Short mmCIF file of C-alpha atoms in Angstrom, two decimals:
data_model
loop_
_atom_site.label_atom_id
_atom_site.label_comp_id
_atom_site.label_asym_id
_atom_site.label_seq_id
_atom_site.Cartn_x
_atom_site.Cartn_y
_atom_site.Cartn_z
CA UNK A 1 48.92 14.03 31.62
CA UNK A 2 47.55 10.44 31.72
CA UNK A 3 50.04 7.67 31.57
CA UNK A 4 49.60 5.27 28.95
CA UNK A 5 50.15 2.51 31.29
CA UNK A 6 48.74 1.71 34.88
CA UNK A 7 46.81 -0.95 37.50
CA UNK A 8 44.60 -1.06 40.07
CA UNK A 9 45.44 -2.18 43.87
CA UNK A 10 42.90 -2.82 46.24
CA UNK A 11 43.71 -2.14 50.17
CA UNK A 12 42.37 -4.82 52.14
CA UNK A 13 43.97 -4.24 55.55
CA UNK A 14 45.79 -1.48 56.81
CA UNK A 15 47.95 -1.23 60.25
CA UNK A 16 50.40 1.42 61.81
CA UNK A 17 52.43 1.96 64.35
CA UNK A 18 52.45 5.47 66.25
CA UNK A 19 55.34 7.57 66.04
CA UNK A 20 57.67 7.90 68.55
CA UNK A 21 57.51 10.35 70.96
CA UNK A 22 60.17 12.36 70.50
CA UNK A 23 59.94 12.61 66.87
CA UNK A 24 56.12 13.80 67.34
CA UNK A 25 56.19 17.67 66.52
CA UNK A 26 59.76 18.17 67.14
CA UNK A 27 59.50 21.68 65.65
CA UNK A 28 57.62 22.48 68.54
CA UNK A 29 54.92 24.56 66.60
CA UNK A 30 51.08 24.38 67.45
CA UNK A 31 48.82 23.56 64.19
CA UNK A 32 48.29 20.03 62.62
CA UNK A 33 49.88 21.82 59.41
CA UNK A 34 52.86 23.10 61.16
CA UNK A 35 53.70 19.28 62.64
CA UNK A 36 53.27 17.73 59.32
CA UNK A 37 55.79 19.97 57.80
CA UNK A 38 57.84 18.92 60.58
CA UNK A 39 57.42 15.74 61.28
CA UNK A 40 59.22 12.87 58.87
CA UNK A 41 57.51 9.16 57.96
CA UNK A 42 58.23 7.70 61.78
CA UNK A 43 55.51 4.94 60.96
CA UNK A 44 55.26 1.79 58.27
CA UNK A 45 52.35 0.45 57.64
CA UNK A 46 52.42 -3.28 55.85
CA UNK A 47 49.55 -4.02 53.68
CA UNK A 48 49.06 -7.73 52.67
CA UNK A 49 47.77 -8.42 49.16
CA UNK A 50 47.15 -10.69 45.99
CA UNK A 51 48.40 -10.13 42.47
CA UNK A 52 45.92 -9.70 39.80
CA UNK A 53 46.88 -10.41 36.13
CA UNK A 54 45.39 -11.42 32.61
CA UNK A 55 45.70 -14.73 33.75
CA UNK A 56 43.21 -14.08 36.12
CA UNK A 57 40.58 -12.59 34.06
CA UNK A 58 42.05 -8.93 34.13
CA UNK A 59 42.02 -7.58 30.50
CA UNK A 60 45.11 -5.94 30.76
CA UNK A 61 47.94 -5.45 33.10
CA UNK A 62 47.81 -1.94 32.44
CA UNK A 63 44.71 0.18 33.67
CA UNK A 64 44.62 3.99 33.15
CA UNK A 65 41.93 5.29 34.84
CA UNK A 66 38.41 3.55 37.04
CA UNK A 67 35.43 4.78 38.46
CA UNK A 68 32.04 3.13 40.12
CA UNK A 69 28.80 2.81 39.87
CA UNK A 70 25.31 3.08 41.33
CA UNK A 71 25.67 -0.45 41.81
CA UNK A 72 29.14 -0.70 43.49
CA UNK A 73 30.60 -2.42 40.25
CA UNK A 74 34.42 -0.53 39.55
CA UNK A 75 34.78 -0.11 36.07
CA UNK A 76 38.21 0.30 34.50
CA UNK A 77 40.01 1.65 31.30
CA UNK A 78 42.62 -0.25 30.11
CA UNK A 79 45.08 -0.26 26.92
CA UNK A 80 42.99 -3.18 25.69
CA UNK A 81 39.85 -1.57 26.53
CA UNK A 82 36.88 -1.49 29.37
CA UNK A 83 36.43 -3.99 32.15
CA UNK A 84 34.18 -3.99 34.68
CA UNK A 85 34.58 -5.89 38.07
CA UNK A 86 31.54 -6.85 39.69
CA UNK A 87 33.25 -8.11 43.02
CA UNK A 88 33.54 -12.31 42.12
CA UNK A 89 34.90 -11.59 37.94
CA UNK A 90 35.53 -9.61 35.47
CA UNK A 91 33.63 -8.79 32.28
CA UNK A 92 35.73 -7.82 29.46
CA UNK A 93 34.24 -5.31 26.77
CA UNK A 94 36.96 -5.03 24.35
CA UNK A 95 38.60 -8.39 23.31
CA UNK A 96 35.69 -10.85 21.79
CA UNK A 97 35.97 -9.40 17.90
CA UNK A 98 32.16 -11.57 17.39
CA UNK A 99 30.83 -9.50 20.10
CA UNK A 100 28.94 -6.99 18.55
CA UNK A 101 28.45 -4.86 21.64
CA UNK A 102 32.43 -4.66 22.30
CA UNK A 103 34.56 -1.54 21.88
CA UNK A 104 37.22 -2.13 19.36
CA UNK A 105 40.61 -3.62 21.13
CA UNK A 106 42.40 0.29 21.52
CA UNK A 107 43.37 1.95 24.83
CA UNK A 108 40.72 3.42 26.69
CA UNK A 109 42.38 6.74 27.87
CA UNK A 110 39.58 7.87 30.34
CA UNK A 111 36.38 6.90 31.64
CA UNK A 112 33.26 8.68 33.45
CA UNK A 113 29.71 8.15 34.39
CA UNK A 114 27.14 10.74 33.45
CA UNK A 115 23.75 10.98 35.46
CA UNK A 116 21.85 8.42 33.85
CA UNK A 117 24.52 6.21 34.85
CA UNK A 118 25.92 5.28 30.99
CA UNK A 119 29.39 5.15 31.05
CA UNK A 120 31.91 7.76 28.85
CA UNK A 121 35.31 6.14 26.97
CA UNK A 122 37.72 7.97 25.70
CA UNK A 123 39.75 6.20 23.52
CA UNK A 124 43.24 6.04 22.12
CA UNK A 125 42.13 5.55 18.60
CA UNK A 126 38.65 5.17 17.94
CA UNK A 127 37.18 8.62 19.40
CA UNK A 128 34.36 8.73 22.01
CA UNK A 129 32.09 5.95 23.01
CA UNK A 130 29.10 5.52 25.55
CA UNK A 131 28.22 2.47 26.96
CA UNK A 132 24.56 1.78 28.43
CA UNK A 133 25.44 -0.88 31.41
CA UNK A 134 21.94 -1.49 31.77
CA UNK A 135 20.75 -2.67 28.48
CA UNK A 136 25.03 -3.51 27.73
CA UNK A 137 25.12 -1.63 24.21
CA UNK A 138 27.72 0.22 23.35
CA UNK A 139 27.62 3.31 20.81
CA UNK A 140 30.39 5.51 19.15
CA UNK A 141 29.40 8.96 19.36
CA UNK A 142 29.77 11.32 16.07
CA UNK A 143 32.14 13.85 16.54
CA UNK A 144 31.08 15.39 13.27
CA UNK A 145 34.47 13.49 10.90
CA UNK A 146 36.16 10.34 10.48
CA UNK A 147 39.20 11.68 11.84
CA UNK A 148 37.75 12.81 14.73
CA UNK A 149 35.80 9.56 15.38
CA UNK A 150 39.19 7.37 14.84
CA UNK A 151 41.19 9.88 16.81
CA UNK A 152 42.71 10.48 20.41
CA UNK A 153 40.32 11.84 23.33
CA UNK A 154 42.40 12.37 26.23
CA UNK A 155 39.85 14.40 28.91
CA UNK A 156 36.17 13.86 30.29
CA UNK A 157 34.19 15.89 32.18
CA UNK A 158 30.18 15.78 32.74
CA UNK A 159 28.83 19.48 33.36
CA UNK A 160 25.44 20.33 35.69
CA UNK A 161 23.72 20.23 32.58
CA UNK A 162 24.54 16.41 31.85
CA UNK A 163 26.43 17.50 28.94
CA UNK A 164 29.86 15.39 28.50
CA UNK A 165 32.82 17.48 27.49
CA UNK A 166 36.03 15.83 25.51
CA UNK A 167 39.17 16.86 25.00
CA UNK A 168 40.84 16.14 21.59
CA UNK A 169 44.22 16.55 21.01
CA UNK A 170 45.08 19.16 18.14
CA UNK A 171 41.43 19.28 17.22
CA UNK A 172 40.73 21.23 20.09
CA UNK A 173 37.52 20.40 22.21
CA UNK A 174 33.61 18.47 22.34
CA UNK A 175 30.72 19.31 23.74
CA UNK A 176 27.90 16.14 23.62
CA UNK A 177 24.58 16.22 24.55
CA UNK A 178 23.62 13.63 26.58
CA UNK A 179 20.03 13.01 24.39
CA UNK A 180 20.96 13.01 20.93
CA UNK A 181 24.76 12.65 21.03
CA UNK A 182 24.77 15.72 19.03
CA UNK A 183 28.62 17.06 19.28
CA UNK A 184 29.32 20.98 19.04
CA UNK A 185 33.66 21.40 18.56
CA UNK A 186 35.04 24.38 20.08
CA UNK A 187 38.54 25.42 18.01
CA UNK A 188 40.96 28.01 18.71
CA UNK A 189 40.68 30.84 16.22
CA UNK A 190 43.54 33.64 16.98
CA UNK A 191 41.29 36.77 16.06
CA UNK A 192 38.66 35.47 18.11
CA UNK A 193 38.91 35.72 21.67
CA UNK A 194 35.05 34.29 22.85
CA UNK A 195 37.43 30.68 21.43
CA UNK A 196 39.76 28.03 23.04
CA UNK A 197 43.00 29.37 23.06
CA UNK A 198 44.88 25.94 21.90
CA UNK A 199 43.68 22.83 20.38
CA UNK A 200 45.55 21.21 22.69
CA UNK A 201 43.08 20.86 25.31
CA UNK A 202 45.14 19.32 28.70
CA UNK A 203 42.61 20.07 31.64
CA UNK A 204 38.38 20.30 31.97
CA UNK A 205 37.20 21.15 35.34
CA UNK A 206 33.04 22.03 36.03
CA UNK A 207 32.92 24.59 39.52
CA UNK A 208 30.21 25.17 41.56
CA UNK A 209 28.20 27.40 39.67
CA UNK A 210 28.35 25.07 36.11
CA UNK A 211 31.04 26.99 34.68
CA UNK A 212 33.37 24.93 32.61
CA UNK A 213 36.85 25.88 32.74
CA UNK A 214 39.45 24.60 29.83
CA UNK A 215 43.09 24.51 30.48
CA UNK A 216 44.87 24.18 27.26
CA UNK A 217 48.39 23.94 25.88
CA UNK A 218 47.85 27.95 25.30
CA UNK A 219 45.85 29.59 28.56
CA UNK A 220 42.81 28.83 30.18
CA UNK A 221 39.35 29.76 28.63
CA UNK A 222 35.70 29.08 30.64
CA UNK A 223 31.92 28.25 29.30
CA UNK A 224 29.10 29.94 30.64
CA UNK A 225 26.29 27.59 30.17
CA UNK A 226 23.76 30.46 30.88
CA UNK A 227 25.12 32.49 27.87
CA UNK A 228 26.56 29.93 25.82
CA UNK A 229 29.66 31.96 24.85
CA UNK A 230 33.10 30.60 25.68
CA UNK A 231 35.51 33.45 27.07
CA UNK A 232 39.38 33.35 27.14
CA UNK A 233 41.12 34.15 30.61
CA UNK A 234 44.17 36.33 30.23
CA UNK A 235 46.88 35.62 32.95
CA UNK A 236 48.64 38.09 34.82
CA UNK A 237 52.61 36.87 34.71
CA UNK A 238 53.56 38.84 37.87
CA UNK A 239 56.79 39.62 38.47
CA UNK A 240 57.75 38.62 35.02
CA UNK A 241 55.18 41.66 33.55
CA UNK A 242 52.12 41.92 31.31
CA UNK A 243 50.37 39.42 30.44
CA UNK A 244 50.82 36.07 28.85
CA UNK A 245 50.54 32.54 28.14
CA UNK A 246 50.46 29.51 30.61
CA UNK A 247 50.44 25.67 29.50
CA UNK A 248 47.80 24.59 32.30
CA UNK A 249 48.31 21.53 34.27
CA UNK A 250 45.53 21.31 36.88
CA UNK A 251 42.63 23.24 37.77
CA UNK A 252 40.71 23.18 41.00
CA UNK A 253 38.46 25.23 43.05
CA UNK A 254 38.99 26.12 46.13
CA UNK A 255 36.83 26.30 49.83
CA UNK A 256 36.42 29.44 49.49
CA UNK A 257 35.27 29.77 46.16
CA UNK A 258 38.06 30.54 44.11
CA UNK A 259 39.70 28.99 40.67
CA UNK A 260 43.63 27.51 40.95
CA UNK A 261 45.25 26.99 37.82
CA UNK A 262 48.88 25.44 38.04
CA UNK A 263 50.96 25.46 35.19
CA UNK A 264 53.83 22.96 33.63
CA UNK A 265 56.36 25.39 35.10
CA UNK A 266 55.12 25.18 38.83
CA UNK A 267 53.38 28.41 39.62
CA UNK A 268 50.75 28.69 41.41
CA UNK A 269 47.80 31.20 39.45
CA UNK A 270 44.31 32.48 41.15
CA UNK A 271 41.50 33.97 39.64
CA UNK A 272 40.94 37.85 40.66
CA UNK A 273 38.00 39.38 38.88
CA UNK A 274 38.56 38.93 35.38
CA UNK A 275 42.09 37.59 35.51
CA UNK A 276 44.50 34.65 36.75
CA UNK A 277 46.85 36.53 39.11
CA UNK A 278 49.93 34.99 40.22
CA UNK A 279 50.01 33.88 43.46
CA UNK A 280 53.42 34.99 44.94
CA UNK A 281 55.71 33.21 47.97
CA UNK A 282 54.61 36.29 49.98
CA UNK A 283 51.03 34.76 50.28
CA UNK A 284 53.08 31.99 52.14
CA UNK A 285 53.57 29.59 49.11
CA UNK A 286 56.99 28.63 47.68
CA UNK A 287 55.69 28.92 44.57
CA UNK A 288 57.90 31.73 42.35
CA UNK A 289 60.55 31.42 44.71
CA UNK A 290 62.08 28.88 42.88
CA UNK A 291 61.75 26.06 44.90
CA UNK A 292 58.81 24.40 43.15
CA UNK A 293 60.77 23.22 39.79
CA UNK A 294 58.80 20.98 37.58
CA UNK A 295 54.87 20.93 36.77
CA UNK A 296 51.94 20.95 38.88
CA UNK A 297 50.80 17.29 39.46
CA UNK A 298 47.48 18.29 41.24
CA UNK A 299 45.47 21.01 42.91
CA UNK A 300 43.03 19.42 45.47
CA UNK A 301 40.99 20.34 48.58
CA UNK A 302 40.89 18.47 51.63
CA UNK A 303 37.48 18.39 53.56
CA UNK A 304 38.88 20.97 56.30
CA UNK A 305 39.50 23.77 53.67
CA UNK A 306 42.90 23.29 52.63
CA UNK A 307 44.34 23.36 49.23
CA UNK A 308 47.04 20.45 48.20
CA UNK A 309 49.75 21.36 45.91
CA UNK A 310 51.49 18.57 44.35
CA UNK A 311 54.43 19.12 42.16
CA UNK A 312 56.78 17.38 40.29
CA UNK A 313 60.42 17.58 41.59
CA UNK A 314 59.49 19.67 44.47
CA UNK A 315 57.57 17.75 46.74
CA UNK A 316 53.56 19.08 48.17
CA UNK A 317 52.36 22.09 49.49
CA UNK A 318 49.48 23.05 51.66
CA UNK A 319 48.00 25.82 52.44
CA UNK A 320 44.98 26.22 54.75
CA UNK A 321 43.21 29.54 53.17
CA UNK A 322 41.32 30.47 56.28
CA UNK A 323 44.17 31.24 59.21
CA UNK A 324 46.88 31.51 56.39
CA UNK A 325 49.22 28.71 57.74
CA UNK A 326 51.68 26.60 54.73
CA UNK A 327 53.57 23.76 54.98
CA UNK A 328 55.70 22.40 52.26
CA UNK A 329 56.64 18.58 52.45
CA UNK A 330 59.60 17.28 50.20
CA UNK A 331 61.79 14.20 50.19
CA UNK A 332 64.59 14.25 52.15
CA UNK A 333 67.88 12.30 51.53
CA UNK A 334 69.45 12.60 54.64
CA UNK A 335 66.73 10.99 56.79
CA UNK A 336 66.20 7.56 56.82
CA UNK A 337 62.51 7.48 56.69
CA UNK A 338 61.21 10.42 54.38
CA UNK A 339 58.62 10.93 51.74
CA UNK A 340 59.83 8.27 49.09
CA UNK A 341 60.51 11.37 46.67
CA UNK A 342 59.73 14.81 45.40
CA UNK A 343 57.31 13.34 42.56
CA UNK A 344 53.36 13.66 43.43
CA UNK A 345 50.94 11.62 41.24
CA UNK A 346 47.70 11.57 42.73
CA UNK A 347 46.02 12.85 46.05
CA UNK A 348 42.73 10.89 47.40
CA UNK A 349 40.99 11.42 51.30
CA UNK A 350 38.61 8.95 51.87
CA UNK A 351 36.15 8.58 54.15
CA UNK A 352 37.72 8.73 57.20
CA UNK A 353 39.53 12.20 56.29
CA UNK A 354 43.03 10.65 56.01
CA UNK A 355 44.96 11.80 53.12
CA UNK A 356 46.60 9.26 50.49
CA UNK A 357 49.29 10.23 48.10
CA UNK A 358 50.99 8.66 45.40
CA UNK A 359 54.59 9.00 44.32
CA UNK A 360 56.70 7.86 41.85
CA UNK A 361 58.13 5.35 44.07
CA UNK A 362 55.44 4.74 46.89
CA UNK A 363 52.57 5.82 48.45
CA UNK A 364 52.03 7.90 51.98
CA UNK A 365 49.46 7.81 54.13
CA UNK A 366 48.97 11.35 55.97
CA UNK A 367 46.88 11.90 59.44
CA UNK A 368 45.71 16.19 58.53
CA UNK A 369 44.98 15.81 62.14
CA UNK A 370 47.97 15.06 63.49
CA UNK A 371 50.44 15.65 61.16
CA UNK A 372 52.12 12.02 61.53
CA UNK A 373 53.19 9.94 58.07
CA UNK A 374 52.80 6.16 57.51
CA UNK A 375 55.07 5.38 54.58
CA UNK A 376 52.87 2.48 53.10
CA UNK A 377 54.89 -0.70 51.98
CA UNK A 378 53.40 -3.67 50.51
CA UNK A 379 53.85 -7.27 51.78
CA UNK A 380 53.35 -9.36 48.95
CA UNK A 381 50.93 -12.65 49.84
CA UNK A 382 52.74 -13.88 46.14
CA UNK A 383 56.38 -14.55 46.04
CA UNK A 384 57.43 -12.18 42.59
CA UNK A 385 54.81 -9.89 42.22
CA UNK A 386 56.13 -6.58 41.30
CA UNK A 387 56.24 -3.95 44.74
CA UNK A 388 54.14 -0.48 44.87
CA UNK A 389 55.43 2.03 42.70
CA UNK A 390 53.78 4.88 40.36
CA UNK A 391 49.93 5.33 42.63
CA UNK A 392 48.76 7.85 40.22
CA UNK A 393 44.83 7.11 40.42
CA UNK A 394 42.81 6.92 44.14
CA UNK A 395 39.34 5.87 44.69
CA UNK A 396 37.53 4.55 47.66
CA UNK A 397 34.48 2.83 46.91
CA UNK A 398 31.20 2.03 48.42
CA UNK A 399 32.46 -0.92 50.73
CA UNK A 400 35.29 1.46 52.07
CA UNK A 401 38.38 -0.02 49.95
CA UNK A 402 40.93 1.99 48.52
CA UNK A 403 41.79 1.17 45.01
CA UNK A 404 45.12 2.52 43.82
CA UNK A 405 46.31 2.63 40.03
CA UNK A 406 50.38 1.73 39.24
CA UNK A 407 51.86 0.67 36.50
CA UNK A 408 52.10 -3.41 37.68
CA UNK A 409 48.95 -5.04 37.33
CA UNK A 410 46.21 -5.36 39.28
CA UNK A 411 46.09 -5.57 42.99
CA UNK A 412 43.27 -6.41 45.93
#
C-alpha cells in the first residue's frame, strides 16, 4: 500500500569503510548468501546532503511516488500534485488555478510513463489523467462515470500492448487504450469466475509473456491479452487445506520464470500449473513456519537470480532459486550495529549490482557479492533538517544518482 505521504533524497556521495576482519563471515560458511545472513552492519557509510522544501520550489514536502524520462527529467507525484525536476528547477503542474493545462490541486497517488513517453497520474480525487510533456497538455481520461472520474486510483501499470491498467478502489479495475482513451472496467461478479475476484484491486504486475496479473483484496486473477478473457487463480492454502482466499500484497516474477504472490499474512505462494501453491519452510524459506509475521512488503529479483523477500515485522529473505541456498536477515537487538529494524519498504539495485533497502527507520546498503552491510546514515550539510527515515521508493537515474522517497521532504 502507498503511503499518503513521502520525499525524494538524492545520493550525491557515498563512502564506506570495510568490515573488520574478524567479523567478515564469522559463520564460516562458503556462499555470498550464507555470509550475508551472517554477517551484521560492521560498516557506516555518511552521505552529505541538502534539504529540499516548498520554499525551494518543491510543490510539496510530501512525494509519493517518481519516475524519469527519455530526457533524464525525474518527475514526481505529490499530495499537491505533479512536479517535474529538470536538474536546475522545478515546474509545478498542480498549483496555478489560471493555468489551464494544470491538474487540479489533489494528491497524485502514482505515476508512470507509457511508450510514447506521456505521463500516467493517478489521483486521490479526480480519477486518471495523462499528461503529454511534449506539447505540456494535460487530459482527464473517461472512466465511463462521474464517480469514477472524481474518484481514487491507487495502481498503474503499462502492458506490452501500451495499454495502461488502473486500479480503483471498490470499483474494481481499468483498462485504457493508449489511442482513444477508451476505458473497459473489469468488476468482480461472484457467479462469474472469467472476473476480478474483489473490487479492491491492491497489486498489477505485466510478466514476460504480456500477461497481466491482478492481486486484489480477494485472490489473484490474470489477463490474457491474446484471448481477451480475464481468468481467476484459485490458491492452494497448504497445510491449512483446500482452497481459498488470499489478500495479495506483491507480485513478482521470478528468474526462472515463475509468478510469486505474497500475501498480507506473510506467506510466500508460487504458481504450479493452474494454481498458486504454497511455498512451504521445507523449500528453505521461513515462510509458514511462523517466523515471517506481518505482510509481504516486496517480492523482487536481483540481477544474479535471486528472489528478495521483504516483510513487515520479520525482516528479508533471499533465496537464490538455482543452487537452493536462503538466508533470512532480521534486526537484531542485542548487537550494536544491526539492520535498523524488521520493517522492509522498498528494495532497488542499481547499476553497479549493489542492493539498497529501505526501512522504517533507515536505509542499508548490501554488497550480494560479499555479503558485507553499510548501514547508511545521513550527515546533514543543514543544521535541522529532519534525518533518514521511511525509504520506501528507489530509483537510480540516468546520471547514476540514487533518489530515495521518505516521508521529510526532499533531499539531493
Amino acid at each position: 500500500t502507498i503511503p499518503l505521504y513521502g520525499s525524494v533524497i538524492l545520493l550525491t556521495a557515498l563512502w564506506c569503510q570495510p568490515a573488520a576482519p574478524d567479523e567478515q563471515n564469522r559463520s564460516g560458511e562458503s556462499g555470498a548468501i550464507a555470509s550475508a545472513e551472517a554477517t551484521p552492519l560492521d560498516t557506516w557509510a555518511t552521505i552529505p546532503m541538502s534539504h529540499i522544501a516548498m520554499q525551494d520550489g518543491l510543490i510539496s514536502n510530501e512525494v509519493l511516488d517518481f519516475a524519469q524520462d527519455a530526457k533524464g527529467f525525474i518527475w514526481m507525484a505529490t499530495s499537491g500534485g505533479v512536479a517535474r525536476f529538470d536538474g536546475l528547477e522545478f515546474k509545478a503542474y498542480g498549483q496555478r488555478r489560471d493555468d489551464p493545462n494544470r491538474l487540479p490541486a489533489t494528491p497524485a497517488r502514482a505515476i508512470a510513463f507509457d511508450e510514447i513517453g506521456r505521463l500516467w497520474v493517478a489521483t486521490e480525487q479526480v480519477g486518471l489523467n495523462v499528461l503529454d510533456p511534449v506539447a505540456d497538455q494535460i487530459e482527464a481520461v473517461d472512466l465511463g462515470t462521474e464517480e469514477l472520474n472524481q474518484g481514487r486510483v491507487n495502481r498503474l501499470a503499462v502492458d506490452r500492448e501500451g495499454n495502461v491498467w488502473a486500479g480503483l478502489p471498490d470499483y474494481g479495475l481499468a483498462r485504457i487504450h493508449p489511442r482513444s482513451l477508451r476505458a473497459t472496467l473489469f468488476t468482480p461478479d461472484p457467479d462469474d469466475p472469467k472476473s476480478i475476484p474483489h473490487e479492491n484491486v491492491r497489486a498489477i504486475f505485466v510478466d514476460s509473456g504480456g500477461l497481466v496479473w491482478v492481486g486484489t483484496q480477494a485472490g489473484i486473477a490474470r489477463f490474457d491479452p491474446k484471448t481477451g478473457g480475464m481468468t481467476r487463480v484459485p490458491v492452494n492454502a497448504g497445510t491449512k487445506g483446500g482452497e481459498r482466499n488470499i489478500i495479495v500484497e506483491a507480485i513478482q516474477q521470478a528468474s526462472d520464470g515463475r509468478i510469486y504472490i505474497g500475501n498480507i499474512d506473510g506467506q510466500l505462494f508460487v504458481l504450479a500449473e493452474t494454481k498458486l501453491e504454497f511455498v512451504p519452510a521445507s523449500l528453505g524459506t521461513p515462510f509458514g513456519t511462523g517466523k515471517v509475521a506481518g505482510r509481504i512488503s516486496f517480492i523482487e529479483n536481483d540481477r544474479d537470480g535471486r528472489l528478495w523477500i521483504g516483510a513487515q515485522d520479520s525482516g528479508v529473505s533471499i533465496i537464490d532459486l538455482v543452487t537452493g541456498e536462503h538466508a533470512h536477515l532480521e534486526s537484531d537487538a542485542a548487537r550494536s550495529r544491526s539492520l535498523p529494524d524488521s520493517f522492509p519498504q522498498s528494495f532497488f539495485q542499481d547499476g553497479n549490482g549493489l542492493v539498497w533497502i529501505g526501512f522504517l527507520n533507515g536505509l542499508v546498503k548490501l554488497d550480494p557479492y560479499d555479503g558485507q552491510f553499510t548501514d547508511i546514515l545521513v550527515e546533514l550539510a543543514n543544521a535541522g533538517a529532519p534525518q533518514l527515515a521511511w525509504p520506501w521508493a528507489l530509483l537510480e537515474d540516468s546520471k547514476g544518482y540514487l533518489w530515495i522517497g521518505t516521508p521529510n521532504g526532499l533531499w539531493r
